[in-house]
Amino acid sequence: MYARLREIVSLDGSIAVTLEAHQAIGLKGIILAGSEEQKARYLPKLASGEHIAAFCLTEPASGSDAASIQTRASLSEDKKHYILSGSKVWITNGGLANIFTVFAKTNVDSDGSVKDKITAFIVERDFGGVTNGKPEDKLGIRGSNICEVHFENTKVPVENVLGEVGGGLQVAMNILNSGRFSMGSSVAGMLKKLIEMTAEYACTRKQFNRNLSEFGLIQEKFALMAQKTYVMESMAYLTAGMLDQPGFPDCSIETAMVKVFSSEGAWQCVSEALQILGGSGYMRDYPYERMLRDARILLIFEGTNEILRMHIALTGLQHAGRILTARINELKRGNVTTVMDTVGRRLRDSLGRTVDLGLTGNLGAVHPSVVDSARKLEENVYYFGRTVETLLLRFGKTIVEEQMVLKRVANILINLYGMTAVLSRASRSMRAGLRNHDHEVLLANIFCTEAYFQNLFTLSQLDKYSPENVDEQIKKVSQQILERRAYICAHPLDRTS
């Protein structure tokens, strides 16, 4: 239901962000970690809109590194309140909110010693000592209220601790993980309207005595926008279905993949739409330039895409590592049987192994119209598994420092999840006889073909000695630039000295 709501309100980025800050992250902590008393006290008015919520985590010196926050909450002498002091920045709804989910450092007894740990609190503006700065002057989402929020000796009852004392970082991660999925439906809703407006322009605007819609490069842009919209929408609603299962299932990887794909797809598609519109798209008389400005924040907030790629890759590799640990240890010890088995598999792979994971055939899960795409997914999944085993054997625990490797692992995972989502959706549409199901099959097959070849190239880059891998050269270039903090090449008009 929330995914559908985000799709409806997405035509205005500021409204969408305001709603998301309230519902997806502002009050979500009470739903996920709140006591029954906290839910009964706060949720009714938050649900009705009488009260507005905000999520207060980011600080001037801590962005992606949430564990480094400095806001502190100290227990009062009578142990009835926490005294909260500190400042938060870039808080959406900060000037509107009545209820804040705030994260602060607290002293926690652990194994006989006192340690600083983050605790989450439900803070009412009426507690006193809560102030906010003026709204920030932003590039986009200019209609949203984003500002600094300050807490000065704010007395927070101990009953307003959200979750466990010292468990605030996990509460924050759970809130953010559960809220990211809706970006897919939100961006898809915006892109659907953008496609309509842009198509109307392309079908009526004439150049060289022909409508723009008749030119191949313009047609290519519409196919791209439709494909991206279809994929992110499929990923978002597949993930929403998972999240709707009882018991708050852990879908942190899936929600992160939806967020990364959707935010980057939004930026690419709005840019392509402006290209179709030409000069008109650049003018403030039309909504397109606002959409472009609004879209840029999507790659930054709710976790930057760089951080989320690390999360996707490392969480996936951690799971694979638990499964493959015994095999990797056998290989390292030189167990003859395991080594010969590995050599045999790689030899069969090099000769062109036929991969069958059960998606196709009479008992397969996919419709016959997408069988070729399903086989591409199966092949990608198989060789990705082999590559993951090689990476864990090569790097071990030090893989956490190999960010370029992790980025590629994440990109493959995102493509695989997108392929899975569109194959499932297109198959369902064909079997249910939904309108324009053939169009869905086209979009699914186009995406799966492109993702398949992207994955093959990325897999080749993960081989340290592959000519496609230029990681060391990239690191060297970056090091030379950052040492001098400048572009260091001579000007093309300079003469030899």
Short mmCIF file of C-alpha atoms in Angstrom, two decimals:
data_model
loop_
_atom_site.label_atom_id
_atom_site.label_comp_id
_atom_site.label_asym_id
_atom_site.label_seq_id
_atom_site.Cartn_x
_atom_site.Cartn_y
_atom_site.Cartn_z
CA MET A 1 0.00 0.00 0.00
CA TYR A 2 2.80 2.42 0.88
CA ALA A 3 4.59 1.67 -2.39
CA ARG A 4 1.40 2.52 -4.27
CA LEU A 5 0.96 5.75 -2.29
CA ARG A 6 4.53 6.81 -3.07
CA GLU A 7 3.85 6.16 -6.75
CA ILE A 8 0.80 8.46 -6.65
CA VAL A 9 2.45 11.41 -4.88
CA SER A 10 5.73 11.19 -6.79
CA LEU A 11 4.88 13.83 -9.40
CA ASP A 12 6.22 16.44 -7.01
CA GLY A 13 9.56 15.54 -5.46
CA SER A 14 9.10 17.83 -2.47
CA ILE A 15 5.76 16.28 -1.52
CA ALA A 16 7.21 12.79 -1.97
CA VAL A 17 10.21 13.57 0.25
CA THR A 18 8.02 15.16 2.93
CA LEU A 19 5.80 12.07 3.06
CA GLU A 20 8.77 9.72 3.06
CA ALA A 21 10.53 11.55 5.89
CA HIS A 22 7.34 11.32 7.93
CA GLN A 23 6.24 7.76 7.22
CA ALA A 24 9.15 5.74 5.85
CA ILE A 25 11.74 6.86 8.40
CA GLY A 26 10.24 9.40 10.83
CA LEU A 27 7.68 7.16 12.51
CA LYS A 28 8.95 3.81 11.22
CA GLY A 29 11.14 3.25 14.28
CA ILE A 30 8.06 3.24 16.52
CA ILE A 31 6.50 0.55 14.33
CA LEU A 32 9.66 -1.56 14.19
CA ALA A 33 11.07 -1.15 17.71
CA GLY A 34 8.46 0.68 19.79
CA SER A 35 6.73 -0.78 22.83
CA GLU A 36 2.96 -1.25 22.80
CA GLU A 37 2.63 1.82 25.04
CA GLN A 38 4.75 3.93 22.64
CA LYS A 39 2.72 2.77 19.64
CA ALA A 40 -0.58 3.55 21.38
CA ARG A 41 0.63 6.99 22.43
CA TYR A 42 2.20 8.23 19.21
CA LEU A 43 0.97 6.33 16.15
CA PRO A 44 -2.70 7.46 16.05
CA LYS A 45 -1.88 11.16 15.63
CA LEU A 46 1.07 10.40 13.34
CA ALA A 47 -1.22 8.28 11.17
CA SER A 48 -3.92 10.97 11.01
CA GLY A 49 -1.47 13.72 10.16
CA GLU A 50 -2.15 15.69 13.33
CA HIS A 51 1.51 15.20 14.16
CA ILE A 52 4.47 15.18 11.74
CA ALA A 53 7.56 13.02 12.29
CA ALA A 54 11.23 13.52 11.46
CA PHE A 55 14.31 11.27 11.56
CA CYS A 56 17.37 12.82 13.22
CA LEU A 57 20.62 10.95 12.59
CA THR A 58 22.99 13.01 10.41
CA GLU A 59 25.34 15.51 12.09
CA PRO A 60 27.88 18.06 10.80
CA ALA A 61 30.77 15.63 11.31
CA SER A 62 28.97 12.33 10.61
CA GLY A 63 27.26 11.50 7.36
CA SER A 64 27.68 7.96 6.07
CA ASP A 65 29.64 7.08 9.23
CA ALA A 66 26.60 7.05 11.50
CA ALA A 67 28.53 5.52 14.39
CA SER A 68 30.58 8.73 14.79
CA ILE A 69 27.71 10.97 15.94
CA GLN A 70 28.43 13.36 18.82
CA THR A 71 24.95 14.14 20.16
CA ARG A 72 24.82 12.86 23.73
CA ALA A 73 22.09 11.77 26.13
CA SER A 74 23.06 11.52 29.82
CA LEU A 75 20.90 9.82 32.44
CA SER A 76 19.65 12.25 35.10
CA GLU A 77 20.50 11.75 38.78
CA ASP A 78 16.98 10.54 39.54
CA LYS A 79 17.25 8.15 36.56
CA LYS A 80 13.87 9.31 35.25
CA HIS A 81 15.12 11.28 32.23
CA TYR A 82 17.89 11.45 29.69
CA ILE A 83 19.32 14.94 29.14
CA LEU A 84 19.76 15.26 25.38
CA SER A 85 22.14 17.78 23.81
CA GLY A 86 23.48 18.07 20.27
CA SER A 87 22.74 19.21 16.73
CA LYS A 88 21.46 17.40 13.65
CA VAL A 89 21.73 18.62 10.07
CA TRP A 90 19.75 18.17 6.84
CA ILE A 91 16.67 16.96 8.71
CA THR A 92 13.64 16.68 6.43
CA ASN A 93 10.52 18.03 8.20
CA GLY A 94 12.86 19.47 10.84
CA GLY A 95 10.90 22.71 11.06
CA LEU A 96 7.49 21.03 10.89
CA ALA A 97 7.81 17.97 13.07
CA ASN A 98 6.23 17.44 16.47
CA ILE A 99 7.84 14.03 16.99
CA PHE A 100 11.51 13.24 16.35
CA THR A 101 13.31 9.91 16.23
CA VAL A 102 16.70 10.99 17.58
CA PHE A 103 19.96 9.05 17.90
CA ALA A 104 22.50 9.93 20.58
CA LYS A 105 25.51 8.50 22.38
CA THR A 106 24.80 7.09 25.85
CA ASN A 107 26.88 5.44 28.56
CA VAL A 108 26.20 1.70 28.60
CA ASP A 109 27.56 -0.82 31.13
CA SER A 110 29.20 -3.64 29.20
CA ASP A 111 31.25 -6.44 30.78
CA GLY A 112 32.02 -4.37 33.86
CA SER A 113 33.10 -1.27 31.92
CA VAL A 114 31.24 1.76 30.63
CA LYS A 115 31.15 2.22 26.86
CA ASP A 116 29.64 4.80 24.52
CA LYS A 117 26.83 3.28 22.48
CA ILE A 118 24.12 4.82 20.35
CA THR A 119 20.56 4.82 21.69
CA ALA A 120 17.37 5.84 19.87
CA PHE A 121 14.82 8.15 21.49
CA ILE A 122 11.32 9.39 20.74
CA VAL A 123 11.52 13.14 21.37
CA GLU A 124 8.56 15.51 21.44
CA ARG A 125 9.07 19.14 20.51
CA ASP A 126 7.03 19.99 23.60
CA PHE A 127 9.72 18.48 25.85
CA GLY A 128 11.52 21.81 25.55
CA GLY A 129 14.99 22.71 24.37
CA VAL A 130 14.16 21.76 20.77
CA THR A 131 14.84 24.42 18.13
CA ASN A 132 15.44 24.42 14.40
CA GLY A 133 17.27 26.59 11.90
CA LYS A 134 15.89 28.20 8.78
CA PRO A 135 15.10 25.96 5.80
CA GLU A 136 18.16 25.15 3.70
CA ASP A 137 18.54 26.73 0.25
CA LYS A 138 18.78 23.59 -1.87
CA LEU A 139 19.47 22.60 -5.48
CA GLY A 140 16.26 20.56 -5.68
CA ILE A 141 13.22 19.44 -3.64
CA ARG A 142 12.97 23.13 -2.78
CA GLY A 143 9.42 22.81 -1.49
CA SER A 144 10.48 20.46 1.31
CA ASN A 145 11.44 21.65 4.78
CA ILE A 146 15.04 20.60 5.44
CA CYS A 147 16.94 22.31 8.23
CA GLU A 148 19.16 21.93 11.27
CA VAL A 149 17.57 20.71 14.51
CA HIS A 150 19.15 21.51 17.88
CA PHE A 151 18.60 19.84 21.23
CA GLU A 152 19.73 21.78 24.29
CA ASN A 153 19.34 19.96 27.60
CA THR A 154 16.11 18.39 26.38
CA LYS A 155 14.58 16.16 29.08
CA VAL A 156 13.50 12.88 27.53
CA PRO A 157 11.65 10.41 29.81
CA VAL A 158 13.35 7.02 30.07
CA GLU A 159 10.08 5.55 28.79
CA ASN A 160 10.89 7.18 25.45
CA VAL A 161 13.93 5.05 24.74
CA LEU A 162 13.19 3.34 21.42
CA GLY A 163 14.29 -0.28 21.54
CA GLU A 164 17.11 -1.14 23.91
CA VAL A 165 19.61 1.25 25.47
CA GLY A 166 22.73 0.98 23.30
CA GLY A 167 20.81 -0.60 20.44
CA GLY A 168 20.15 2.59 18.51
CA LEU A 169 22.49 1.97 15.58
CA GLN A 170 20.65 -1.25 14.72
CA VAL A 171 17.32 0.60 15.03
CA ALA A 172 18.58 3.25 12.60
CA MET A 173 19.78 0.67 10.09
CA ASN A 174 16.50 -1.26 10.30
CA ILE A 175 14.52 1.94 9.67
CA LEU A 176 16.61 2.94 6.67
CA ASN A 177 16.70 -0.57 5.24
CA SER A 178 12.92 -0.94 5.35
CA GLY A 179 12.23 2.49 3.89
CA ARG A 180 14.44 2.40 0.80
CA PHE A 181 12.31 0.03 -1.29
CA SER A 182 9.63 2.66 -1.98
CA MET A 183 12.05 4.73 -4.04
CA GLY A 184 11.42 2.27 -6.87
CA SER A 185 7.67 2.87 -7.00
CA SER A 186 8.11 6.60 -6.39
CA VAL A 187 10.58 7.08 -9.24
CA ALA A 188 8.51 4.81 -11.50
CA GLY A 189 5.45 6.96 -10.88
CA MET A 190 7.37 10.10 -11.78
CA LEU A 191 8.88 8.52 -14.91
CA LYS A 192 5.50 7.31 -16.17
CA LYS A 193 4.22 10.89 -16.19
CA LEU A 194 7.49 12.12 -17.68
CA ILE A 195 7.20 9.59 -20.52
CA GLU A 196 3.64 10.80 -21.25
CA MET A 197 4.64 14.47 -21.37
CA THR A 198 7.77 13.84 -23.41
CA ALA A 199 5.98 11.52 -25.86
CA GLU A 200 3.33 14.18 -26.50
CA TYR A 201 6.10 16.65 -27.35
CA ALA A 202 7.99 14.18 -29.56
CA CYS A 203 4.86 13.26 -31.52
CA THR A 204 3.95 16.89 -32.28
CA ARG A 205 7.31 18.66 -32.58
CA LYS A 206 8.53 18.74 -36.19
CA GLN A 207 12.11 19.05 -37.40
CA PHE A 208 13.27 18.45 -41.00
CA ASN A 209 9.56 17.99 -41.91
CA ARG A 210 9.30 14.97 -39.64
CA ASN A 211 8.06 14.43 -36.10
CA LEU A 212 10.80 13.89 -33.56
CA SER A 213 9.19 10.54 -32.76
CA GLU A 214 10.22 9.23 -36.17
CA PHE A 215 13.96 9.52 -35.49
CA GLY A 216 15.78 6.41 -34.29
CA LEU A 217 17.85 8.12 -31.58
CA ILE A 218 14.70 9.63 -30.08
CA GLN A 219 12.96 6.25 -30.17
CA GLU A 220 15.95 4.75 -28.37
CA LYS A 221 15.49 7.20 -25.50
CA PHE A 222 11.85 6.26 -25.02
CA ALA A 223 12.74 2.56 -25.00
CA LEU A 224 15.39 3.25 -22.35
CA MET A 225 12.97 5.22 -20.15
CA ALA A 226 10.30 2.51 -20.43
CA GLN A 227 12.80 -0.24 -19.69
CA LYS A 228 14.22 1.48 -16.59
CA THR A 229 10.71 2.23 -15.33
CA TYR A 230 9.59 -1.37 -15.82
CA VAL A 231 12.64 -2.81 -14.04
CA MET A 232 12.57 -0.51 -11.00
CA GLU A 233 8.81 -0.95 -10.64
CA SER A 234 9.19 -4.74 -10.80
CA MET A 235 12.01 -4.69 -8.24
CA ALA A 236 10.08 -2.40 -5.89
CA TYR A 237 6.86 -4.42 -5.83
CA LEU A 238 8.72 -7.74 -5.58
CA THR A 239 10.51 -6.34 -2.53
CA ALA A 240 7.27 -4.91 -1.12
CA GLY A 241 5.80 -8.41 -1.29
CA MET A 242 8.74 -9.75 0.70
CA LEU A 243 8.42 -7.00 3.32
CA ASP A 244 4.71 -7.73 3.71
CA GLN A 245 5.49 -11.22 5.00
CA PRO A 246 4.95 -11.67 8.77
CA GLY A 247 7.75 -10.99 11.20
CA PHE A 248 9.58 -8.05 9.56
CA PRO A 249 11.87 -10.15 7.30
CA ASP A 250 15.40 -8.87 6.63
CA CYS A 251 15.31 -7.44 3.12
CA SER A 252 18.15 -4.97 3.57
CA ILE A 253 20.04 -6.15 0.47
CA GLU A 254 16.92 -6.07 -1.70
CA THR A 255 15.86 -2.59 -0.55
CA ALA A 256 19.38 -1.27 -1.13
CA MET A 257 19.41 -2.72 -4.65
CA VAL A 258 16.06 -1.08 -5.42
CA LYS A 259 17.34 2.26 -4.14
CA VAL A 260 20.58 2.19 -6.14
CA PHE A 261 18.95 1.08 -9.40
CA SER A 262 16.01 3.48 -9.10
CA SER A 263 18.00 6.57 -8.14
CA GLU A 264 20.51 6.12 -10.94
CA GLY A 265 17.73 5.25 -13.37
CA ALA A 266 15.85 8.41 -12.43
CA TRP A 267 18.90 10.61 -13.06
CA GLN A 268 19.58 8.97 -16.41
CA CYS A 269 15.96 9.03 -17.62
CA VAL A 270 15.23 12.64 -16.66
CA SER A 271 18.44 13.68 -18.41
CA GLU A 272 17.36 11.81 -21.54
CA ALA A 273 13.93 13.44 -21.40
CA LEU A 274 15.53 16.88 -21.29
CA GLN A 275 17.59 15.92 -24.31
CA ILE A 276 14.40 15.13 -26.23
CA LEU A 277 12.86 18.43 -25.20
CA GLY A 278 15.94 20.44 -26.15
CA GLY A 279 15.91 24.09 -25.07
CA SER A 280 12.35 23.84 -23.74
CA GLY A 281 13.47 21.29 -21.18
CA TYR A 282 16.06 23.73 -19.83
CA MET A 283 13.55 26.53 -19.21
CA ARG A 284 11.90 27.13 -15.84
CA ASP A 285 8.57 27.69 -17.61
CA TYR A 286 8.29 23.89 -17.78
CA PRO A 287 8.56 21.26 -15.01
CA TYR A 288 11.39 19.25 -16.55
CA GLU A 289 14.34 21.16 -15.12
CA ARG A 290 12.77 20.88 -11.66
CA MET A 291 12.49 17.12 -12.10
CA LEU A 292 16.18 16.98 -12.98
CA ARG A 293 17.17 19.00 -9.91
CA ASP A 294 14.88 16.96 -7.68
CA ALA A 295 16.28 13.68 -9.00
CA ARG A 296 19.88 14.44 -8.03
CA ILE A 297 19.31 14.01 -4.30
CA LEU A 298 18.12 10.45 -4.82
CA LEU A 299 21.70 9.23 -5.27
CA ILE A 300 22.72 10.80 -1.94
CA PHE A 301 20.09 10.49 0.76
CA GLU A 302 18.97 7.33 2.62
CA GLY A 303 22.53 6.10 2.19
CA THR A 304 24.77 7.17 -0.66
CA ASN A 305 24.88 4.73 -3.55
CA GLU A 306 28.58 4.12 -2.88
CA ILE A 307 27.90 3.07 0.72
CA LEU A 308 24.93 0.95 -0.36
CA ARG A 309 27.02 -0.87 -2.97
CA MET A 310 29.47 -1.79 -0.23
CA HIS A 311 26.56 -3.00 1.92
CA ILE A 312 25.08 -5.09 -0.90
CA ALA A 313 28.38 -6.73 -1.78
CA LEU A 314 29.68 -7.34 1.74
CA THR A 315 26.40 -8.68 3.08
CA GLY A 316 26.14 -11.04 0.12
CA LEU A 317 29.75 -12.15 0.44
CA GLN A 318 29.34 -12.68 4.17
CA HIS A 319 26.50 -15.11 3.45
CA ALA A 320 28.52 -16.84 0.73
CA GLY A 321 31.53 -17.02 3.02
CA ARG A 322 29.58 -18.92 5.69
CA ILE A 323 28.56 -21.48 3.07
CA LEU A 324 31.95 -21.76 1.36
CA THR A 325 34.27 -21.54 4.39
CA ALA A 326 34.90 -25.28 4.64
CA ARG A 327 35.60 -25.62 0.91
CA ILE A 328 37.93 -22.61 0.85
CA ASN A 329 39.86 -23.96 3.83
CA GLU A 330 40.25 -27.30 2.05
CA LEU A 331 41.61 -25.54 -1.02
CA LYS A 332 44.08 -23.55 1.07
CA ARG A 333 45.29 -26.72 2.75
CA GLY A 334 45.75 -28.33 -0.65
CA ASN A 335 43.20 -31.11 -0.17
CA VAL A 336 43.70 -33.19 -3.34
CA THR A 337 40.04 -34.17 -3.78
CA THR A 338 38.79 -30.59 -3.41
CA VAL A 339 41.52 -29.22 -5.69
CA MET A 340 40.81 -31.78 -8.40
CA ASP A 341 37.08 -31.10 -8.16
CA THR A 342 37.71 -27.36 -8.53
CA VAL A 343 40.06 -27.86 -11.49
CA GLY A 344 37.51 -30.16 -13.13
CA ARG A 345 34.72 -27.66 -12.75
CA ARG A 346 36.80 -24.84 -14.18
CA LEU A 347 37.82 -27.03 -17.11
CA ARG A 348 34.16 -27.81 -17.84
CA ASP A 349 33.35 -24.11 -17.50
CA SER A 350 36.05 -23.19 -20.02
CA LEU A 351 34.62 -25.72 -22.49
CA GLY A 352 31.16 -24.17 -22.28
CA ARG A 353 29.08 -25.74 -19.53
CA THR A 354 25.30 -25.92 -20.02
CA VAL A 355 23.66 -24.37 -16.96
CA ASP A 356 20.18 -25.44 -15.89
CA LEU A 357 18.86 -24.10 -12.59
CA GLY A 358 15.27 -25.16 -13.26
CA LEU A 359 13.78 -21.89 -14.53
CA THR A 360 12.90 -23.29 -17.96
CA GLY A 361 11.36 -26.46 -19.37
CA ASN A 362 7.99 -28.06 -18.71
CA LEU A 363 8.34 -27.59 -14.95
CA GLY A 364 10.11 -24.24 -15.21
CA ALA A 365 9.01 -21.09 -13.42
CA VAL A 366 9.07 -18.72 -16.41
CA HIS A 367 6.79 -18.31 -19.40
CA PRO A 368 8.11 -19.69 -22.74
CA SER A 369 8.29 -16.13 -24.15
CA VAL A 370 11.15 -15.28 -21.79
CA VAL A 371 13.00 -18.62 -21.82
CA ASP A 372 16.10 -17.23 -23.54
CA SER A 373 16.35 -14.47 -20.95
CA ALA A 374 15.91 -16.99 -18.15
CA ARG A 375 18.81 -19.01 -19.51
CA LYS A 376 20.94 -15.89 -19.54
CA LEU A 377 20.05 -15.33 -15.87
CA GLU A 378 20.92 -18.94 -15.00
CA GLU A 379 24.28 -18.67 -16.73
CA ASN A 380 25.10 -15.37 -15.01
CA VAL A 381 24.14 -16.78 -11.62
CA TYR A 382 26.30 -19.89 -12.07
CA TYR A 383 29.45 -18.05 -13.15
CA PHE A 384 28.91 -15.37 -10.54
CA GLY A 385 28.93 -18.12 -7.91
CA ARG A 386 32.22 -19.45 -9.24
CA THR A 387 33.69 -15.93 -9.23
CA VAL A 388 32.60 -15.29 -5.64
CA GLU A 389 34.37 -18.45 -4.52
CA THR A 390 37.53 -17.29 -6.30
CA LEU A 391 37.34 -13.82 -4.73
CA LEU A 392 36.94 -15.21 -1.21
CA LEU A 393 39.88 -17.54 -1.76
CA ARG A 394 42.00 -14.70 -3.16
CA PHE A 395 41.21 -11.95 -0.64
CA GLY A 396 39.78 -13.61 2.45
CA LYS A 397 38.77 -11.05 5.08
CA THR A 398 40.77 -8.28 3.37
CA ILE A 399 38.09 -8.09 0.69
CA VAL A 400 36.40 -5.41 2.85
CA GLU A 401 39.14 -3.02 1.68
CA GLU A 402 38.74 -3.82 -2.03
CA GLN A 403 36.08 -1.27 -2.90
CA MET A 404 36.45 -1.49 -6.67
CA VAL A 405 35.97 -5.23 -6.48
CA LEU A 406 32.98 -4.82 -4.18
CA LYS A 407 31.40 -2.28 -6.52
CA ARG A 408 31.51 -4.80 -9.35
CA VAL A 409 30.06 -7.54 -7.15
CA ALA A 410 27.21 -5.19 -6.19
CA ASN A 411 26.55 -4.19 -9.81
CA ILE A 412 26.19 -7.84 -10.81
CA LEU A 413 23.88 -8.53 -7.88
CA ILE A 414 21.68 -5.54 -8.78
CA ASN A 415 21.41 -6.77 -12.37
CA LEU A 416 20.60 -10.31 -11.24
CA TYR A 417 17.85 -9.06 -8.95
CA GLY A 418 16.45 -6.88 -11.72
CA MET A 419 16.49 -9.84 -14.13
CA THR A 420 14.70 -12.01 -11.58
CA ALA A 421 12.04 -9.35 -10.98
CA VAL A 422 11.21 -8.70 -14.64
CA LEU A 423 11.15 -12.39 -15.59
CA SER A 424 8.76 -13.10 -12.74
CA ARG A 425 6.51 -10.16 -13.59
CA ALA A 426 6.47 -10.73 -17.35
CA SER A 427 5.70 -14.43 -16.85
CA ARG A 428 2.80 -13.59 -14.55
CA SER A 429 1.44 -11.00 -16.99
CA MET A 430 1.54 -13.48 -19.87
CA ARG A 431 -0.21 -16.22 -17.90
CA ALA A 432 -2.82 -13.84 -16.50
CA GLY A 433 -3.43 -12.27 -19.91
CA LEU A 434 -2.88 -8.73 -18.66
CA ARG A 435 -3.17 -5.91 -21.20
CA ASN A 436 -0.04 -5.21 -23.24
CA HIS A 437 1.69 -8.30 -21.87
CA ASP A 438 3.69 -8.61 -25.09
CA HIS A 439 5.12 -5.15 -24.39
CA GLU A 440 6.25 -6.37 -20.96
CA VAL A 441 8.00 -9.33 -22.57
CA LEU A 442 9.86 -6.98 -24.91
CA LEU A 443 11.04 -4.82 -22.00
CA ALA A 444 12.05 -7.86 -19.93
CA ASN A 445 14.00 -9.43 -22.79
CA ILE A 446 15.78 -6.17 -23.66
CA PHE A 447 16.85 -5.62 -20.06
CA CYS A 448 17.95 -9.22 -19.52
CA THR A 449 20.04 -9.21 -22.69
CA GLU A 450 21.78 -5.96 -21.79
CA ALA A 451 22.27 -6.98 -18.15
CA TYR A 452 23.63 -10.37 -19.24
CA PHE A 453 26.42 -8.85 -21.32
CA GLN A 454 27.14 -6.20 -18.68
CA ASN A 455 27.54 -9.01 -16.15
CA LEU A 456 29.87 -10.98 -18.42
CA PHE A 457 32.13 -7.95 -18.84
CA THR A 458 32.07 -7.20 -15.11
CA LEU A 459 32.88 -10.82 -14.29
CA SER A 460 35.89 -10.60 -16.59
CA GLN A 461 37.03 -7.45 -14.76
CA LEU A 462 36.99 -9.36 -11.48
CA ASP A 463 39.87 -11.47 -12.78
CA LYS A 464 43.01 -9.78 -11.46
CA TYR A 465 45.01 -10.54 -14.61
CA SER A 466 42.27 -9.75 -17.13
CA PRO A 467 43.10 -6.99 -19.65
CA GLU A 468 39.71 -5.46 -18.77
CA ASN A 469 40.89 -4.86 -15.21
CA VAL A 470 42.58 -1.47 -14.89
CA ASP A 471 42.19 -1.05 -11.12
CA GLU A 472 45.88 -0.46 -10.47
CA GLN A 473 46.07 2.25 -13.13
CA ILE A 474 42.96 3.93 -11.70
CA LYS A 475 44.46 3.92 -8.21
CA LYS A 476 47.72 5.38 -9.50
CA VAL A 477 45.98 8.21 -11.36
CA SER A 478 43.87 9.04 -8.32
CA GLN A 479 46.87 8.99 -5.98
CA GLN A 480 48.81 11.42 -8.18
CA ILE A 481 45.86 13.83 -8.37
CA LEU A 482 45.12 13.74 -4.66
CA GLU A 483 48.76 14.19 -3.66
CA ARG A 484 48.76 17.56 -5.46
CA ARG A 485 45.04 18.21 -5.08
CA ALA A 486 44.84 19.27 -8.70
CA TYR A 487 44.63 18.17 -12.32
CA ILE A 488 48.32 17.70 -13.11
CA CYS A 489 48.57 17.34 -16.91
CA ALA A 490 50.35 20.08 -18.84
CA HIS A 491 48.17 22.34 -20.96
CA PRO A 492 48.03 21.24 -24.63
CA LEU A 493 49.54 24.60 -25.66
CA ASP A 494 52.52 24.34 -23.29
CA ARG A 495 55.95 23.94 -24.84
CA THR A 496 58.75 21.77 -23.61
CA SER A 497 60.97 23.54 -21.10
#
